[in-house]
Short mmCIF file of the C-alpha atoms (twelve columns), coordinates in Angstrom:
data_MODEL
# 
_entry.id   MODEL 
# 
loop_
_atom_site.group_PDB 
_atom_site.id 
_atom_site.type_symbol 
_atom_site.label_atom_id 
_atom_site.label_alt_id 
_atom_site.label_comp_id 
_atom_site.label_asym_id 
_atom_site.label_seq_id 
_atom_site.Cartn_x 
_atom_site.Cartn_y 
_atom_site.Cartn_z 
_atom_site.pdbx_PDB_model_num 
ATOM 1   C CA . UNK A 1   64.687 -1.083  61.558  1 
ATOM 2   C CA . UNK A 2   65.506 -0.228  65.030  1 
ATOM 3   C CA . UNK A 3   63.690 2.640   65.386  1 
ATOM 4   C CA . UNK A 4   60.683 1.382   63.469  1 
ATOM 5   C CA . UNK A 5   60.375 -1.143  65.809  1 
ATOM 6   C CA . UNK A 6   60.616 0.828   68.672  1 
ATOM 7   C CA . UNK A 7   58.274 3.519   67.689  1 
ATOM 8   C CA . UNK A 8   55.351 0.703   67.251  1 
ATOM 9   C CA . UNK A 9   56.584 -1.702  70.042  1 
ATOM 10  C CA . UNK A 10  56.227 1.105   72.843  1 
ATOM 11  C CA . UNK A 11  53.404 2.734   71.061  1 
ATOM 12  C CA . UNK A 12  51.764 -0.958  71.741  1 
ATOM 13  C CA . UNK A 13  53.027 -1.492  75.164  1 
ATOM 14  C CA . UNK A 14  51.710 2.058   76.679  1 
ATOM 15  C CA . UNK A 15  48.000 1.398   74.488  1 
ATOM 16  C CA . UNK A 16  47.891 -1.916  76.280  1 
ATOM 17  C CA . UNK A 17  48.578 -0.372  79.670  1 
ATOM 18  C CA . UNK A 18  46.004 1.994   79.044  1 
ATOM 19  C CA . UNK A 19  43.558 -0.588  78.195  1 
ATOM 20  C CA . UNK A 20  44.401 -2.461  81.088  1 
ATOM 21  C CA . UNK A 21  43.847 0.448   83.611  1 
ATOM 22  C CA . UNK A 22  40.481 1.145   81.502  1 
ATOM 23  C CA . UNK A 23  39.219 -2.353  82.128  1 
ATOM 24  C CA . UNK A 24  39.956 -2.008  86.146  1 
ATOM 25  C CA . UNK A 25  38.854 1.457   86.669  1 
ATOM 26  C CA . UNK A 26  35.227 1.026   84.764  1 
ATOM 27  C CA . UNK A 27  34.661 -2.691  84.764  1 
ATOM 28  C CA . UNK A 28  36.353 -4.718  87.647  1 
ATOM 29  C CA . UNK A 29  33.455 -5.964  88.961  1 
ATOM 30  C CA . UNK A 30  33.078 -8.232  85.709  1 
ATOM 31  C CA . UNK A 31  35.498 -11.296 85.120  1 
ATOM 32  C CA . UNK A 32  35.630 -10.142 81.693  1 
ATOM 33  C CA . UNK A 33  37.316 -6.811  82.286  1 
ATOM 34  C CA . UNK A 34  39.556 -8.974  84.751  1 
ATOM 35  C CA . UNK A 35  40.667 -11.091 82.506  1 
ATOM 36  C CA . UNK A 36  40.767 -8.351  79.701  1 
ATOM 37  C CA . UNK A 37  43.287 -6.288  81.959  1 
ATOM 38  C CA . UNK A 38  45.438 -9.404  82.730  1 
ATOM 39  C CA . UNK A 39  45.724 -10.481 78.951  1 
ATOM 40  C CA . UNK A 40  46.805 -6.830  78.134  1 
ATOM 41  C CA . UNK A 41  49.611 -6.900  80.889  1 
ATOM 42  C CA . UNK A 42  50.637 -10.388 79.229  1 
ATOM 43  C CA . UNK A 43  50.693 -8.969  76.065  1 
ATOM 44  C CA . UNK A 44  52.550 -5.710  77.038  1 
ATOM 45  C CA . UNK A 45  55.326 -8.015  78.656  1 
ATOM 46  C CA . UNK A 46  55.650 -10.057 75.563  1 
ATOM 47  C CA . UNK A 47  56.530 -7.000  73.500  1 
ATOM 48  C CA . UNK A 48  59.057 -5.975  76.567  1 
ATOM 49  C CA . UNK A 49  60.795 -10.058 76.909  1 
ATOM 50  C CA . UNK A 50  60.844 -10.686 72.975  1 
ATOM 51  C CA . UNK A 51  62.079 -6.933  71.814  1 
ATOM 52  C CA . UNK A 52  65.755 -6.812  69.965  1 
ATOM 53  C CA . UNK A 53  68.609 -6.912  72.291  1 
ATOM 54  C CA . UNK A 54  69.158 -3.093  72.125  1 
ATOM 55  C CA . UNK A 55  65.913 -2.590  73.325  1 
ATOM 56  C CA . UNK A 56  65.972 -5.385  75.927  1 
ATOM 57  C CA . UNK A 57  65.550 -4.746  79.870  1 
ATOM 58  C CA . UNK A 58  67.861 -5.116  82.676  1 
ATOM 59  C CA . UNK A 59  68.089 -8.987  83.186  1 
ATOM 60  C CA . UNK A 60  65.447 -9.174  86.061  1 
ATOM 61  C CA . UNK A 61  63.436 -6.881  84.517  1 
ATOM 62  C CA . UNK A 62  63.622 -9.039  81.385  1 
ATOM 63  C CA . UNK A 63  62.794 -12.260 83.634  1 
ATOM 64  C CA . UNK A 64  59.445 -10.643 85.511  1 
ATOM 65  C CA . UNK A 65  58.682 -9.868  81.410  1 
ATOM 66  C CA . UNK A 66  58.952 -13.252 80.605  1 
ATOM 67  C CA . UNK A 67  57.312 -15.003 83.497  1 
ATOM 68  C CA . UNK A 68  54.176 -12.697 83.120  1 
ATOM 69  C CA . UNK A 69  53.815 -13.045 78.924  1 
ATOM 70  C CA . UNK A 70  53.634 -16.842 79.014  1 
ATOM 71  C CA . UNK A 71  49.713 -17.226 79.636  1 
ATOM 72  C CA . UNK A 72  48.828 -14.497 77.082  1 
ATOM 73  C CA . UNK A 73  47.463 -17.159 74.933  1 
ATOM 74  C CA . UNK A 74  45.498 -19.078 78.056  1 
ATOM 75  C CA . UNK A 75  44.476 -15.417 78.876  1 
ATOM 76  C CA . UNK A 76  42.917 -15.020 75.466  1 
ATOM 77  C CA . UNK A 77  41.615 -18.342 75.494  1 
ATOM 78  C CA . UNK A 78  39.893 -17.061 79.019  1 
ATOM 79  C CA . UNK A 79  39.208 -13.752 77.351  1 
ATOM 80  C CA . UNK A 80  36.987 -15.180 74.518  1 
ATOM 81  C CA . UNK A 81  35.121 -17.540 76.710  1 
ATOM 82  C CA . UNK A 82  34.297 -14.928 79.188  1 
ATOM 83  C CA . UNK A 83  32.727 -12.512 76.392  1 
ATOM 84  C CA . UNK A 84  31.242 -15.055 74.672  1 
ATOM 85  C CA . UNK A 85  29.630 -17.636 77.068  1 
ATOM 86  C CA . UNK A 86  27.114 -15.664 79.796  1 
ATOM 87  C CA . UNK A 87  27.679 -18.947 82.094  1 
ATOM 88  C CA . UNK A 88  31.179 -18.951 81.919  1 
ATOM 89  C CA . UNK A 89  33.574 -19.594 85.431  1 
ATOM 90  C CA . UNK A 90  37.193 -20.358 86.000  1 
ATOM 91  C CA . UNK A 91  37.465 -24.066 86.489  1 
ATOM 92  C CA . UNK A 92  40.037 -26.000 87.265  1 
ATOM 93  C CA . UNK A 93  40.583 -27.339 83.804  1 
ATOM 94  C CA . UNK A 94  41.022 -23.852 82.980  1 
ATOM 95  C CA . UNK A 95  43.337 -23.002 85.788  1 
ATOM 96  C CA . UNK A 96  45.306 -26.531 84.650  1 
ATOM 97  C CA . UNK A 97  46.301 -25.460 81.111  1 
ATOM 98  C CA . UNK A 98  47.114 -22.322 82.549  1 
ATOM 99  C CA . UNK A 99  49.765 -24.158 85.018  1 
ATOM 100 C CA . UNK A 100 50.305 -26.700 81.955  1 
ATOM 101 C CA . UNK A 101 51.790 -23.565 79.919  1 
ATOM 102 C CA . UNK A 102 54.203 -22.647 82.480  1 
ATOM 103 C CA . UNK A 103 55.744 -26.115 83.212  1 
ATOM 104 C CA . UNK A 104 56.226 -26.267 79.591  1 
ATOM 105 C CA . UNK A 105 58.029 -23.293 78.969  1 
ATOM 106 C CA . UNK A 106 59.740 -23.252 82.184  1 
ATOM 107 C CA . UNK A 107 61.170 -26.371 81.301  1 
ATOM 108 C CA . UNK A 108 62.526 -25.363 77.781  1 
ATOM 109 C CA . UNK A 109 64.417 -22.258 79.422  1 
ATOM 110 C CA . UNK A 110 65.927 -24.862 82.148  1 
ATOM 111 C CA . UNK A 111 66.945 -26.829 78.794  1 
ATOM 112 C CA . UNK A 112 67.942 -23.675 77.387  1 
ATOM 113 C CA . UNK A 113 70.723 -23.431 79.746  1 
ATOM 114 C CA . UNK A 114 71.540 -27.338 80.352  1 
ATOM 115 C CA . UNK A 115 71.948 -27.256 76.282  1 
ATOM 116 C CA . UNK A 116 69.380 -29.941 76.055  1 
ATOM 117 C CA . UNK A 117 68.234 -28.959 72.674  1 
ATOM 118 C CA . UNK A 118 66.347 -32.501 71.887  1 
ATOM 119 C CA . UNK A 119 64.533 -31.918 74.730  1 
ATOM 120 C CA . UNK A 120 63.911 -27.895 74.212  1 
ATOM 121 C CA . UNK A 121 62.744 -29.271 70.886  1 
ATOM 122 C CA . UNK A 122 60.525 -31.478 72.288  1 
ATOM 123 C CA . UNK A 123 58.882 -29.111 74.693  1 
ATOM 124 C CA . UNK A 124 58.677 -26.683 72.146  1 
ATOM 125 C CA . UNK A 125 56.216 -28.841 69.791  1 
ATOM 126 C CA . UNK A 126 54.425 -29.881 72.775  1 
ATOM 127 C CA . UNK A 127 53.591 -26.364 73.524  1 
ATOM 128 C CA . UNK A 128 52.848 -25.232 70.368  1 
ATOM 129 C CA . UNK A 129 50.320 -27.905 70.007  1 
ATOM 130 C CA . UNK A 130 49.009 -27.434 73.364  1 
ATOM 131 C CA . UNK A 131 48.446 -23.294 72.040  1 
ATOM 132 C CA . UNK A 132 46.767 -25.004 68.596  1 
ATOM 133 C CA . UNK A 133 44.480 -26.688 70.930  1 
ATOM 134 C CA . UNK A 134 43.561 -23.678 72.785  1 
ATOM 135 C CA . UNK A 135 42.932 -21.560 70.224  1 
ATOM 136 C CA . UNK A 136 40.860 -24.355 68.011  1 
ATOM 137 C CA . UNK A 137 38.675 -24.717 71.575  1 
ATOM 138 C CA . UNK A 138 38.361 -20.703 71.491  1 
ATOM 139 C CA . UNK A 139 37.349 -20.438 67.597  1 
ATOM 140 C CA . UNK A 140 35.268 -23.578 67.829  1 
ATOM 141 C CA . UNK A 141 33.330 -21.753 71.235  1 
ATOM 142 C CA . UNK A 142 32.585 -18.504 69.563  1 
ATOM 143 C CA . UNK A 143 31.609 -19.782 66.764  1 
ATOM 144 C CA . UNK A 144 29.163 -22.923 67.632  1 
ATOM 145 C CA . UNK A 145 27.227 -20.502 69.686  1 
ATOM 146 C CA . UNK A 146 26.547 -18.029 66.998  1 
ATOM 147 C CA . UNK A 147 23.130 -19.009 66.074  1 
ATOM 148 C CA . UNK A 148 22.014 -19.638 69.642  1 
ATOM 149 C CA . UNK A 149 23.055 -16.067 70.217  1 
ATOM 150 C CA . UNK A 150 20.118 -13.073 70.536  1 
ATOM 151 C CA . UNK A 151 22.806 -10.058 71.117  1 
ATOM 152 C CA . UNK A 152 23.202 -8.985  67.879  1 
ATOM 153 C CA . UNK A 153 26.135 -6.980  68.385  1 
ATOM 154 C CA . UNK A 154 27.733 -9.974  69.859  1 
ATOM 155 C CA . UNK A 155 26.853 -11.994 67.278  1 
ATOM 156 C CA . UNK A 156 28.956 -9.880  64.562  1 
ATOM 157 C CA . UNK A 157 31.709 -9.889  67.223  1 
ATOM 158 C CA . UNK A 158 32.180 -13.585 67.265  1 
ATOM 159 C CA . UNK A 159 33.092 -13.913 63.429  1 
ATOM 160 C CA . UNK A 160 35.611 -10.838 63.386  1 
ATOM 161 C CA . UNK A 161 36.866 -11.514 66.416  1 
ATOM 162 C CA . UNK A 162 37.448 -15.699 64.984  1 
ATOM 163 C CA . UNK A 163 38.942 -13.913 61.806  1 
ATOM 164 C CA . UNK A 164 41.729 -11.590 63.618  1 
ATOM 165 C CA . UNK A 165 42.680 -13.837 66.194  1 
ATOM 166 C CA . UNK A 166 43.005 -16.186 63.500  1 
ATOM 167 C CA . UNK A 167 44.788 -15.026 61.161  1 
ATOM 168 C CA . UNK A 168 47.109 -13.354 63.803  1 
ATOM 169 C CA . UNK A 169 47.774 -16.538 65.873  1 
ATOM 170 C CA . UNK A 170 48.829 -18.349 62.736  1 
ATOM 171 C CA . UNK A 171 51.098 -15.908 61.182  1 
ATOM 172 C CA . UNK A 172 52.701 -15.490 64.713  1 
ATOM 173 C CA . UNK A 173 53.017 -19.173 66.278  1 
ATOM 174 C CA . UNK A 174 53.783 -20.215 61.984  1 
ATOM 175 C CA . UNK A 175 56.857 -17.913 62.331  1 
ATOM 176 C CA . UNK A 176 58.083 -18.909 65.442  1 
ATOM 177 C CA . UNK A 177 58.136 -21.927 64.030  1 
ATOM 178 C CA . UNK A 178 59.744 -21.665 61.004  1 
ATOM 179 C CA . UNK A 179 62.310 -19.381 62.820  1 
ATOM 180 C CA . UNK A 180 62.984 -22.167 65.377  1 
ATOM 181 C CA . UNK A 181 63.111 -24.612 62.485  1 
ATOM 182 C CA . UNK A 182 65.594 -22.167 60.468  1 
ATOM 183 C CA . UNK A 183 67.603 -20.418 63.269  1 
ATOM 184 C CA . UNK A 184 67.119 -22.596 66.100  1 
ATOM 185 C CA . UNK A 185 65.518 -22.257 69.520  1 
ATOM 186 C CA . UNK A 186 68.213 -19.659 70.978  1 
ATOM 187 C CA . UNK A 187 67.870 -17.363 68.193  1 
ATOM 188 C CA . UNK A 188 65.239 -14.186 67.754  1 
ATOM 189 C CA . UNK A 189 65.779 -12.238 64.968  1 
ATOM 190 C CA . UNK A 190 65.175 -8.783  65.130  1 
ATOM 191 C CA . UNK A 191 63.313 -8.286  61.511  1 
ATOM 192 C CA . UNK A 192 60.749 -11.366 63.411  1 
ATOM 193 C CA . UNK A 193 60.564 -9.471  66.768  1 
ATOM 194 C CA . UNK A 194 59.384 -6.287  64.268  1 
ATOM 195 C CA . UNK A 195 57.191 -8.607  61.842  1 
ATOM 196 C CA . UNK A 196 55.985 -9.763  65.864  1 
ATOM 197 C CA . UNK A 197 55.040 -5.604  66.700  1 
ATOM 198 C CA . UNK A 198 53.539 -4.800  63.297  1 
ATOM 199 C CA . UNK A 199 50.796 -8.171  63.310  1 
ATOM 200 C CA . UNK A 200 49.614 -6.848  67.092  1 
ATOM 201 C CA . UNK A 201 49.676 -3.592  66.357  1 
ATOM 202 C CA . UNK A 202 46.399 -3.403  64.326  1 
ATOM 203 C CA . UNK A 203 44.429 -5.138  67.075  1 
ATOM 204 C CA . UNK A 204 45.764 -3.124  69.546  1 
ATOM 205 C CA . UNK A 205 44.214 -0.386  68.258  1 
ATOM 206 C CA . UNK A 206 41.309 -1.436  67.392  1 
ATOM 207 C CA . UNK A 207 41.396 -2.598  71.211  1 
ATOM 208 C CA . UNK A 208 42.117 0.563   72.380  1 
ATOM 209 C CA . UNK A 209 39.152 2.601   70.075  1 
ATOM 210 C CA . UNK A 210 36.720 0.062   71.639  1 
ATOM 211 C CA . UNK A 211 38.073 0.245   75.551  1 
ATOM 212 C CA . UNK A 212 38.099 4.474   75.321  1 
ATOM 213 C CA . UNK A 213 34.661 4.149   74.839  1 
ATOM 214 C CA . UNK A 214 33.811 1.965   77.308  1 
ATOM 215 C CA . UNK A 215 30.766 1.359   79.207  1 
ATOM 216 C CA . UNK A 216 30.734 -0.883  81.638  1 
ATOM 217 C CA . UNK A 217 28.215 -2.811  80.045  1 
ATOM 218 C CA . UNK A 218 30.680 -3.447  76.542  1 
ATOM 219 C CA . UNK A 219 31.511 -6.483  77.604  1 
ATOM 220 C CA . UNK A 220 27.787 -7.680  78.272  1 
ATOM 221 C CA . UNK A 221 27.467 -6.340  74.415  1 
ATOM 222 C CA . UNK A 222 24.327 -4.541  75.880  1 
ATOM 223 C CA . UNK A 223 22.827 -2.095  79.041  1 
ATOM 224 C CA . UNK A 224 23.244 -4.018  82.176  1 
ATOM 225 C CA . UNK A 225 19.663 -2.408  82.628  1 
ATOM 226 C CA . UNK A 226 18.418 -4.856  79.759  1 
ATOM 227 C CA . UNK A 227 19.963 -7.943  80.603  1 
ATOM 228 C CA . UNK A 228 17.333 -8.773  83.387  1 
ATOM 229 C CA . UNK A 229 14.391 -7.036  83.510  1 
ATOM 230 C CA . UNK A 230 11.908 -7.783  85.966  1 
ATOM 231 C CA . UNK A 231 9.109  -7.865  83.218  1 
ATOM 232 C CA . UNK A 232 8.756  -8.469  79.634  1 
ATOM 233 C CA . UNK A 233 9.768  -5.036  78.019  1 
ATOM 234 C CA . UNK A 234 7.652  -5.544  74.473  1 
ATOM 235 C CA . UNK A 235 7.396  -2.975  71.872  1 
ATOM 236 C CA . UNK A 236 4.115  -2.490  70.998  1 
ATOM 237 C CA . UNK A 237 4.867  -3.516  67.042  1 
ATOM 238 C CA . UNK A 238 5.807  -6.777  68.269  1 
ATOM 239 C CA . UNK A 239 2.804  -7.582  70.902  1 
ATOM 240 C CA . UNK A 240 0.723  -9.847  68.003  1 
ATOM 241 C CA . UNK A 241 4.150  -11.998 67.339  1 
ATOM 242 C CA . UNK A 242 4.433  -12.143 71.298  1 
ATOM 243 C CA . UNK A 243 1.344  -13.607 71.879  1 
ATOM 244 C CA . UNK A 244 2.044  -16.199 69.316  1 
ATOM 245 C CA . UNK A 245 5.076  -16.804 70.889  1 
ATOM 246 C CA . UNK A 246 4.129  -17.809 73.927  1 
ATOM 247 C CA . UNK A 247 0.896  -20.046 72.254  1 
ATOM 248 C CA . UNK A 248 3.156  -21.963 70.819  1 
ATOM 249 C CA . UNK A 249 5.319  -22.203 73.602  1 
ATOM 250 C CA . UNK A 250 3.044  -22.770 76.552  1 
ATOM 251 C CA . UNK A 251 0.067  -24.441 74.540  1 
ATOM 252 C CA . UNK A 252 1.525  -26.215 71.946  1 
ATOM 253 C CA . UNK A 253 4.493  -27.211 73.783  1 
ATOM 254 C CA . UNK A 254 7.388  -26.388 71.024  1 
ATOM 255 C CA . UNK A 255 10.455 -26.304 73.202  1 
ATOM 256 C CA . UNK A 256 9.681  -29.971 73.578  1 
ATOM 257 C CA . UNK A 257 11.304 -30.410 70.257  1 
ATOM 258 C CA . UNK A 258 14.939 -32.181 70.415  1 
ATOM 259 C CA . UNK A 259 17.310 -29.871 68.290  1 
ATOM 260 C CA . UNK A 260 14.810 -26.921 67.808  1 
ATOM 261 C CA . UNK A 261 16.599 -23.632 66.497  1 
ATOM 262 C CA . UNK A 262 15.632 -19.620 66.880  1 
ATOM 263 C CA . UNK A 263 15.100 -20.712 62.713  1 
ATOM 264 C CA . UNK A 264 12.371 -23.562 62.754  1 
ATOM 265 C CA . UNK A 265 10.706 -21.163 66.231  1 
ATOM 266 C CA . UNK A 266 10.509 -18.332 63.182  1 
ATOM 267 C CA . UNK A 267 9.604  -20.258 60.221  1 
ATOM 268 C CA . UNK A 268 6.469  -21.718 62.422  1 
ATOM 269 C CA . UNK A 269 5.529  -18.016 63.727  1 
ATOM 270 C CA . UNK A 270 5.698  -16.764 59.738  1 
ATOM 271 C CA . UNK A 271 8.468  -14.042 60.946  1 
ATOM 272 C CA . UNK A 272 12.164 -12.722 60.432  1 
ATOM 273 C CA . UNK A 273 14.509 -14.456 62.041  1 
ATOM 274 C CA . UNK A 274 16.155 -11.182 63.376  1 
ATOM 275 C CA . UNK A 275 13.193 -9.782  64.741  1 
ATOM 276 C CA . UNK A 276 11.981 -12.863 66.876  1 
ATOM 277 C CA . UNK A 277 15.789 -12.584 67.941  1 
ATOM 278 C CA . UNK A 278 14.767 -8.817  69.297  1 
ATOM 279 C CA . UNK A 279 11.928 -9.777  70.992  1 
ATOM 280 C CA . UNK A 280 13.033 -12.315 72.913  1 
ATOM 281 C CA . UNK A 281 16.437 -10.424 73.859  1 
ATOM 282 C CA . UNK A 282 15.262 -7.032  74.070  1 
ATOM 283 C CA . UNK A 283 11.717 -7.795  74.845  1 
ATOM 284 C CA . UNK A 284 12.029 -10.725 77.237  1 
ATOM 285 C CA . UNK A 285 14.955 -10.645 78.152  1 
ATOM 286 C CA . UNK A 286 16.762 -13.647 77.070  1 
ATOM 287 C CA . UNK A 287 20.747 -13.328 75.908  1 
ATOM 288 C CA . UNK A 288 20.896 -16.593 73.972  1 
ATOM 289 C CA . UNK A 289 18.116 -18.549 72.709  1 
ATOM 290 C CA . UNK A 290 19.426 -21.835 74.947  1 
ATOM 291 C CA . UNK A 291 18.630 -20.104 78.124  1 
ATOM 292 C CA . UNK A 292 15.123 -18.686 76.426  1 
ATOM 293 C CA . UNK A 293 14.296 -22.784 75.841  1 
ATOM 294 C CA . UNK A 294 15.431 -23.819 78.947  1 
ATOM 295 C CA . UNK A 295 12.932 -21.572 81.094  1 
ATOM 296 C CA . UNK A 296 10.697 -23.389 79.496  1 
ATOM 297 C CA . UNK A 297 11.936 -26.699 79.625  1 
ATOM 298 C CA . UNK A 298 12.799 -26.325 83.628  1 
ATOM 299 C CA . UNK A 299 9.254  -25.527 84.344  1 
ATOM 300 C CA . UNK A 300 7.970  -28.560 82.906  1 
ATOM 301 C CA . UNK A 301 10.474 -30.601 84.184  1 
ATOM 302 C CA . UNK A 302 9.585  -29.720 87.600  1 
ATOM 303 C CA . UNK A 303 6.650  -30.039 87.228  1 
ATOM 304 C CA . UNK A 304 6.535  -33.415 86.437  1 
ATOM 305 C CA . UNK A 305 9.418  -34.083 88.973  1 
ATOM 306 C CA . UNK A 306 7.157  -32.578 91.706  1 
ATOM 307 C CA . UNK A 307 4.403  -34.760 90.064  1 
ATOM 308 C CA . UNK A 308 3.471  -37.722 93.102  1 
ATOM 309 C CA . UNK A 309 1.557  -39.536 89.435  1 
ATOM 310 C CA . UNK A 310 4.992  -39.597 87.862  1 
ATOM 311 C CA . UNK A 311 7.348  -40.280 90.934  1 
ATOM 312 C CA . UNK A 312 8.215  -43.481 89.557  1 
ATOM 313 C CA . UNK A 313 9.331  -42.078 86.151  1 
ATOM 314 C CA . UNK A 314 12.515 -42.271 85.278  1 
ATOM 315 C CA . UNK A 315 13.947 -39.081 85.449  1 
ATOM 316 C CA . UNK A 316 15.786 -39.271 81.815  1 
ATOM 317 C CA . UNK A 317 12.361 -40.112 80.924  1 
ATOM 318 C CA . UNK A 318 11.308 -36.338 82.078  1 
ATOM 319 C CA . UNK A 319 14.627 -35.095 80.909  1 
ATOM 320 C CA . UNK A 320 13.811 -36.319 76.983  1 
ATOM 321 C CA . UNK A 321 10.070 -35.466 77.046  1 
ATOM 322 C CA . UNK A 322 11.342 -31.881 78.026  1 
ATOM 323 C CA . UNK A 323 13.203 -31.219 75.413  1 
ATOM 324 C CA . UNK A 324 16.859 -32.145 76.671  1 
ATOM 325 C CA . UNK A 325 18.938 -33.957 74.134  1 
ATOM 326 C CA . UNK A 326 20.735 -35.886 77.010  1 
ATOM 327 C CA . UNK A 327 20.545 -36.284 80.697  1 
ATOM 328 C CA . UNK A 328 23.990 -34.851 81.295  1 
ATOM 329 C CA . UNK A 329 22.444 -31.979 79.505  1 
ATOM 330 C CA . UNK A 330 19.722 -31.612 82.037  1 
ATOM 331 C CA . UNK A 331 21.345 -32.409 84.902  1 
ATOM 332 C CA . UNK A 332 23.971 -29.442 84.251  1 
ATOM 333 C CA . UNK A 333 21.356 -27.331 83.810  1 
ATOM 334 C CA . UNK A 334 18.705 -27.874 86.184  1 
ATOM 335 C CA . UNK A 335 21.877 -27.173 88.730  1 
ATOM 336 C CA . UNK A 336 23.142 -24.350 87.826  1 
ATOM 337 C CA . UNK A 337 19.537 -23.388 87.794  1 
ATOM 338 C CA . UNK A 338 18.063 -24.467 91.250  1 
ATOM 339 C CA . UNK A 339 21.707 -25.195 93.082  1 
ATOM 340 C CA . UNK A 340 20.246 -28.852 93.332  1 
ATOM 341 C CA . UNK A 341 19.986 -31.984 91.690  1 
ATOM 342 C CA . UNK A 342 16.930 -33.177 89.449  1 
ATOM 343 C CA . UNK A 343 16.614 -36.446 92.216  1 
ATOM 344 C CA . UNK A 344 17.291 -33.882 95.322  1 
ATOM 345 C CA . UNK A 345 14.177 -31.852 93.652  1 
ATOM 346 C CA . UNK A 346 12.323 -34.534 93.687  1 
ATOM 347 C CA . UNK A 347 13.119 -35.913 97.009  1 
ATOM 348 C CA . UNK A 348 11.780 -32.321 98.749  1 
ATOM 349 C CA . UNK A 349 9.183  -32.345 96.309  1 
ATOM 350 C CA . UNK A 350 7.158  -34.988 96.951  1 
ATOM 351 C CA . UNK A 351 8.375  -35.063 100.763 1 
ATOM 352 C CA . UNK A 352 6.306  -31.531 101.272 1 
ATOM 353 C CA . UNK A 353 3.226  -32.791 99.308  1 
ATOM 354 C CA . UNK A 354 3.268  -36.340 101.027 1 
ATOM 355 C CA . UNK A 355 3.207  -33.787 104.812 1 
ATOM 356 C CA . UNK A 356 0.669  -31.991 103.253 1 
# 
């Protein structure tokens, strides 16, 4: 047993190294390979802190292992949102549960040692329901933006990569738990540390196959070259369905429809779902059908905010008859779009056409 588990845990630890330096040498200038190369340190040092005690490390290198595999989880969490969400930022909720996971399990080894077990126990659960919480938030992400998403090889990712993590996470956090339930908390078994090795393993690797062929662009799930082009880039087979795109768009007004998916916008042009899904990512431009409707609904919203016959309409009012389901909504948007608020917009607005 001991040298099966050695064989795969070190086998793990060096692939995750590797990944790591991958991510930093061809990708640091994206968060995601940031992230990506922090998570694989985390995971490397789990593998190191939670390996059978004839494998274990000299005592401080042992405590450096365990202080830098606690956020692995958090990391993941990160991880997913980064690849996932093209507006995603570190903010300080994210930054909290990180800190949140570290008071926890701090505490429990300070327990550990005062032989407050009730209270070990305690912190233990909380934790573990703090991880459930993280990881429901992280399948729940990748998988309510599915639909809204127009890269298709980012589309398929979501679904496997809800499926491994999955199935992973619950085999490993279930164990834990049934070993802390059976053993109790100062226990680790060394047929569990293995079980641990041979669960990661798999994704490891398929990790690893995916970094050594990395472009920088993998975790964009597409040429950086494509993601912004500075004009539409239509194929010819597709020009007819791109004109009646944009008739229906900017005549007949679509995106002003509350709840309006990439389905009902290809059911009303007569055409495959997955090809209007090309044309508007490869063709226009557009990563995720949200950000396709809202460069339409921004442009009419201020236009009406910069509207002196409307500046006494309520700016919800402009908000609904956009398209936004809520005001929050728009408000979130039009800021991240402009760097100002709707009201701000509309202040400097109608201030230059009143000096005009």
């Amino acid at each position: 047993m001991l040298l099966l588990d050695s064989s795969l845990r070190f086998a793990a630890i060096t692939l995750l190294v590797l990944m790591a330096i991958l991510s930093l040498r061809d990708a640091r200038q994206l968060l995601q390979a940031r992230i990506a190369a922090a998570l694989c340190i985390s995971l490397a040092a789990m593998l190191l802190n939670t390996a059978p005690v004839d494998l274990k490390l000299p005592p401080i290198g042992d405590g450096i292992a365990w202080l830098l595999h606690i956020p692995n989880t958090i990391l993941l969490w990160w991880f997913a949102l980064s690849l996932f969400d093209d507006d995603f930022r570190l903010k300080p909720v994210h930054w909290a549960v990180f800190c949140l996971v570290f008071v926890f399990l701090g505490s429990v080894q300070a327990g550990l040692h005062l032989n407050w077990d009730r209270a070990v126990y305690l912190l233990i659960i909380a934790n573990r329901f703090l991880t459930f919480a993280v990881l429901m938030h992280l399948f729940w992400s990748a998988l309510k933006g599915q639909k809204d998403d127009l890269v298709e090889a980012r589309r398929r990712t979501r679904l496997l990569f809800v499926v491994g993590s999955a199935i992973a996470a619950t085999l490993i956090i279930g164990g834990e738990t049934i070993q802390d339930l059976t053993r109790g908390v100062h226990q680790n078994t060394a047929w569990f540390s293995t079980v641990r090795v041979i669960l990661i393993l798999p994704m490891i690797l398929f990790g690893t196959l995916w970094f050594l062929s990395l472009p920088a662009e993998r975790f964009l799930f597409e040429p950086v070259a494509k993601r912004t082009p500075t004009k539409p880039q239509i194929d010819p087979r597709d020009a007819a369905i791109h004109r009646r795109l944009l008739a229906v768009m900017e005549d007949d007004h679509v995106y002003r429809e509350h709840g309006l998916s990439i389905g009902d916008l290809a059911t009303r042009l007569s055409v495959p779902e997955h090809q209007l899904r090309g044309l508007i990512n490869q063709g226009m431009g557009f990563r995720n059908f949200s950000a396709f409707l809202n460069h339409y609904r921004l442009a009419d919203a201020k236009t009406a905010l910069a509207d002196p016959e409307q500046a006494r309409t309520p700016i919800l009012t402009i908000a609904l008859d956009a398209g936004y389901a809520s005001l929050a909504t728009f408000n979130r948007a039009f800021r991240t779009s402009e760097g100002q608020t709707p009201s701000e917009f509309r202040a400097n607005a109608l201030s230059a056409a009143t000096a005009t």
